[in-house]
Amino acid sequence: MGDWDYYLLSMSFADADKILKFAHEVNKKTDLDHLIQRELTDRSVEIKNYLINQPQRLFGSLICASFGEPIKFKVEKGDFGWIELDNTSKVYVLDGQHRLAAVKEALLTKPQTFTTDSLAVLLVEHKTTDAGYKRARRLFTTVNRYAKQTSKATNRVMDEDDGNSFLLLRFMREFSFYAKHIKCVRKKRMEHWS
């Protein structure tokens, strides 16, 4: 896409735990021109709990970068093939570090739960030149700048796990008074609930 060469991989949780790294583990430079990731926070705890407690767990691809190492893609047929990675590979999570932290924490807590789980990885190459750092930072900020959270109203009517949402939906479905007075409308690509 654009001028990025990228590869889509499927990786077991166990392999992700061993192979994928956080930016600070591969990039020892800490000056402003070489920052490539924000600080890791405790947000991963909430995601870990989701992984452990939700049998229908699923989340989007991690965007990872091979730090200063060329990606060696072996073609099998057409666009399909394989990339050999191991625990010495310098592959860090450019977007999705809290999801990776949650996977690592979940494996420590309940490893038997995730023996068949895998996740999607979008892999790009990060050259360690000044231009390579700028390119990686641009990708990180672009992906995060345009990611929009769903509105509170959307969460309220679509969340299947929140007790308040469950009650709201039940009232809306089962009591004609509420069904007549609450409606969902869309205006100019904005969501309004009245």
GROMACS .gro file of C-alpha atoms in nm:
model
  194
    1MET     CA    1   0.000   0.000   0.000
    2GLY     CA    2   0.145   0.332  -0.092
    3ASP     CA    3   0.520   0.288  -0.111
    4TRP     CA    4   0.535   0.039   0.178
    5ASP     CA    5   0.634  -0.321   0.117
    6TYR     CA    6   0.451  -0.525   0.378
    7TYR     CA    7   0.389  -0.886   0.467
    8LEU     CA    8   0.086  -1.038   0.641
    9LEU     CA    9   0.170  -1.317   0.884
   10SER     CA   10  -0.014  -1.542   1.122
   11MET     CA   11   0.177  -1.607   1.443
   12SER     CA   12   0.090  -1.821   1.743
   13PHE     CA   13   0.068  -1.646   2.078
   14ALA     CA   14   0.368  -1.850   2.195
   15ASP     CA   15   0.578  -1.742   1.895
   16ALA     CA   16   0.469  -1.379   1.935
   17ASP     CA   17   0.578  -1.397   2.299
   18LYS     CA   18   0.924  -1.525   2.202
   19ILE     CA   19   0.989  -1.330   1.880
   20LEU     CA   20   0.814  -0.992   1.896
   21LYS     CA   21   0.978  -0.720   2.100
   22PHE     CA   22   0.897  -0.376   2.231
   23ALA     CA   23   1.066  -0.076   2.067
   24HIS     CA   24   1.295  -0.009   2.365
   25GLU     CA   25   1.432  -0.363   2.336
   26VAL     CA   26   1.567  -0.309   1.983
   27ASN     CA   27   1.626   0.067   1.974
   28LYS     CA   28   1.865   0.193   2.241
   29LYS     CA   29   1.860   0.555   2.115
   30THR     CA   30   1.647   0.781   2.334
   31ASP     CA   31   1.685   1.125   2.176
   32LEU     CA   32   1.382   1.285   2.012
   33ASP     CA   33   1.494   1.211   1.657
   34HIS     CA   34   1.506   0.839   1.728
   35LEU     CA   35   1.189   0.780   1.928
   36ILE     CA   36   0.974   0.518   1.757
   37GLN     CA   37   0.710   0.431   2.018
   38ARG     CA   38   0.526   0.583   2.312
   39GLU     CA   39   0.567   0.453   2.666
   40LEU     CA   40   0.398   0.129   2.759
   41THR     CA   41   0.123   0.183   3.018
   42ASP     CA   42  -0.091  -0.047   3.233
   43ARG     CA   43  -0.362  -0.048   2.963
   44SER     CA   44  -0.251  -0.402   2.878
   45VAL     CA   45  -0.412  -0.533   3.200
   46GLU     CA   46  -0.761  -0.463   3.064
   47ILE     CA   47  -0.673  -0.631   2.734
   48LYS     CA   48  -0.522  -0.932   2.918
   49ASN     CA   49  -0.847  -0.973   3.114
   50TYR     CA   50  -1.040  -0.961   2.787
   51LEU     CA   51  -0.817  -1.234   2.641
   52ILE     CA   52  -0.856  -1.456   2.946
   53ASN     CA   53  -1.231  -1.405   2.996
   54GLN     CA   54  -1.369  -1.379   2.642
   55PRO     CA   55  -1.384  -1.705   2.444
   56GLN     CA   56  -1.480  -1.500   2.135
   57ARG     CA   57  -1.161  -1.294   2.165
   58LEU     CA   58  -1.021  -1.126   1.857
   59PHE     CA   59  -0.833  -0.808   1.784
   60GLY     CA   60  -0.678  -0.635   1.487
   61SER     CA   61  -0.335  -0.697   1.341
   62LEU     CA   62  -0.021  -0.587   1.515
   63ILE     CA   63   0.191  -0.365   1.293
   64CYS     CA   64   0.550  -0.475   1.343
   65ALA     CA   65   0.878  -0.360   1.196
   66SER     CA   66   1.202  -0.540   1.130
   67PHE     CA   67   1.452  -0.302   1.290
   68GLY     CA   68   1.757  -0.258   1.070
   69GLU     CA   69   1.730  -0.609   0.925
   70PRO     CA   70   1.605  -0.688   0.575
   71ILE     CA   71   1.296  -0.909   0.559
   72LYS     CA   72   1.377  -1.231   0.379
   73PHE     CA   73   1.062  -1.358   0.212
   74LYS     CA   74   1.075  -1.705   0.056
   75VAL     CA   75   0.814  -1.746  -0.218
   76GLU     CA   76   0.621  -2.073  -0.220
   77LYS     CA   77   0.358  -1.991  -0.481
   78GLY     CA   78   0.248  -1.654  -0.616
   79ASP     CA   79   0.231  -1.408  -0.328
   80PHE     CA   80   0.238  -1.684  -0.067
   81GLY     CA   81   0.548  -1.792   0.116
   82TRP     CA   82   0.723  -1.774   0.449
   83ILE     CA   83   0.949  -1.553   0.655
   84GLU     CA   84   1.185  -1.710   0.903
   85LEU     CA   85   1.196  -1.530   1.237
   86ASP     CA   86   1.333  -1.639   1.574
   87ASN     CA   87   1.402  -1.491   1.917
   88THR     CA   88   1.715  -1.317   1.786
   89SER     CA   89   1.517  -1.129   1.518
   90LYS     CA   90   1.491  -0.755   1.577
   91VAL     CA   91   1.117  -0.726   1.516
   92TYR     CA   92   0.935  -0.472   1.731
   93VAL     CA   93   0.570  -0.374   1.761
   94LEU     CA   94   0.519  -0.039   1.595
   95ASP     CA   95   0.143  -0.038   1.662
   96GLY     CA   96  -0.016  -0.276   1.912
   97GLN     CA   97   0.237  -0.285   2.194
   98HIS     CA   98  -0.038  -0.297   2.459
   99ARG     CA   99  -0.196  -0.594   2.280
  100LEU     CA  100   0.142  -0.771   2.271
  101ALA     CA  101   0.196  -0.695   2.641
  102ALA     CA  102  -0.150  -0.840   2.712
  103VAL     CA  103  -0.066  -1.157   2.515
  104LYS     CA  104   0.258  -1.197   2.713
  105GLU     CA  105   0.077  -1.140   3.046
  106ALA     CA  106  -0.207  -1.376   2.953
  107LEU     CA  107   0.044  -1.650   2.865
  108LEU     CA  108   0.203  -1.608   3.208
  109THR     CA  109  -0.137  -1.629   3.378
  110LYS     CA  110  -0.312  -1.907   3.183
  111PRO     CA  111  -0.085  -2.054   2.914
  112GLN     CA  112  -0.307  -2.358   2.853
  113THR     CA  113  -0.591  -2.128   2.741
  114PHE     CA  114  -0.398  -2.000   2.439
  115THR     CA  115  -0.235  -2.309   2.287
  116THR     CA  116  -0.432  -2.271   1.962
  117ASP     CA  117  -0.458  -1.891   1.953
  118SER     CA  118  -0.277  -1.693   1.689
  119LEU     CA  119  -0.271  -1.329   1.587
  120ALA     CA  120  -0.227  -1.138   1.266
  121VAL     CA  121   0.093  -0.942   1.209
  122LEU     CA  122   0.154  -0.684   0.939
  123LEU     CA  123   0.533  -0.666   0.899
  124VAL     CA  124   0.726  -0.377   0.745
  125GLU     CA  125   1.096  -0.296   0.727
  126HIS     CA  126   1.246  -0.018   0.941
  127LYS     CA  127   1.579   0.105   0.815
  128THR     CA  128   1.798   0.257   1.087
  129THR     CA  129   1.888   0.567   0.885
  130ASP     CA  130   1.753   0.911   0.977
  131ALA     CA  131   1.500   0.875   0.693
  132GLY     CA  132   1.406   0.528   0.825
  133TYR     CA  133   1.333   0.666   1.172
  134LYS     CA  134   1.118   0.945   1.025
  135ARG     CA  135   0.930   0.694   0.813
  136ALA     CA  136   0.861   0.464   1.111
  137ARG     CA  137   0.745   0.758   1.326
  138ARG     CA  138   0.520   0.882   1.046
  139LEU     CA  139   0.359   0.538   1.016
  140PHE     CA  140   0.307   0.519   1.394
  141THR     CA  141   0.150   0.865   1.421
  142THR     CA  142  -0.065   0.820   1.112
  143VAL     CA  143  -0.207   0.489   1.229
  144ASN     CA  144  -0.281   0.629   1.575
  145ARG     CA  145  -0.404   0.972   1.465
  146TYR     CA  146  -0.677   0.832   1.240
  147ALA     CA  147  -0.788   0.551   1.470
  148LYS     CA  148  -1.113   0.674   1.621
  149GLN     CA  149  -1.285   0.534   1.924
  150THR     CA  150  -1.649   0.449   1.891
  151SER     CA  151  -1.890   0.693   2.052
  152LYS     CA  152  -2.042   0.630   2.395
  153ALA     CA  153  -2.384   0.599   2.230
  154THR     CA  154  -2.259   0.332   1.990
  155ASN     CA  155  -2.094   0.142   2.274
  156ARG     CA  156  -2.410   0.164   2.481
  157VAL     CA  157  -2.634   0.002   2.218
  158MET     CA  158  -2.384  -0.248   2.078
  159ASP     CA  159  -2.190  -0.377   2.380
  160GLU     CA  160  -2.295  -0.737   2.446
  161ASP     CA  161  -2.089  -0.766   2.766
  162ASP     CA  162  -2.180  -0.450   2.961
  163GLY     CA  163  -2.464  -0.497   3.212
  164ASN     CA  164  -2.602  -0.145   3.165
  165SER     CA  165  -2.606  -0.189   2.788
  166PHE     CA  166  -2.778  -0.524   2.825
  167LEU     CA  167  -3.054  -0.369   3.038
  168LEU     CA  168  -3.095  -0.072   2.804
  169LEU     CA  169  -3.131  -0.297   2.502
  170ARG     CA  170  -3.370  -0.526   2.685
  171PHE     CA  171  -3.593  -0.233   2.784
  172MET     CA  172  -3.585  -0.100   2.429
  173ARG     CA  173  -3.679  -0.438   2.285
  174GLU     CA  174  -3.937  -0.557   2.538
  175PHE     CA  175  -4.129  -0.251   2.651
  176SER     CA  176  -4.335  -0.080   2.386
  177PHE     CA  177  -4.322   0.253   2.573
  178TYR     CA  178  -3.944   0.268   2.531
  179ALA     CA  179  -3.955   0.131   2.178
  180LYS     CA  180  -4.188   0.418   2.077
  181HIS     CA  181  -3.982   0.692   2.243
  182ILE     CA  182  -3.626   0.589   2.165
  183LYS     CA  183  -3.503   0.574   1.810
  184CYS     CA  184  -3.168   0.555   1.640
  185VAL     CA  185  -3.093   0.802   1.362
  186ARG     CA  186  -2.787   0.893   1.160
  187LYS     CA  187  -2.724   1.246   1.044
  188LYS     CA  188  -2.432   1.362   0.833
  189ARG     CA  189  -2.223   1.059   0.925
  190MET     CA  190  -2.260   1.150   1.292
  191GLU     CA  191  -2.448   0.926   1.532
  192HIS     CA  192  -2.729   1.069   1.741
  193TRP     CA  193  -2.948   0.884   1.985
  194SER     CA  194  -3.267   1.045   2.105
   0.00000   0.00000   0.00000
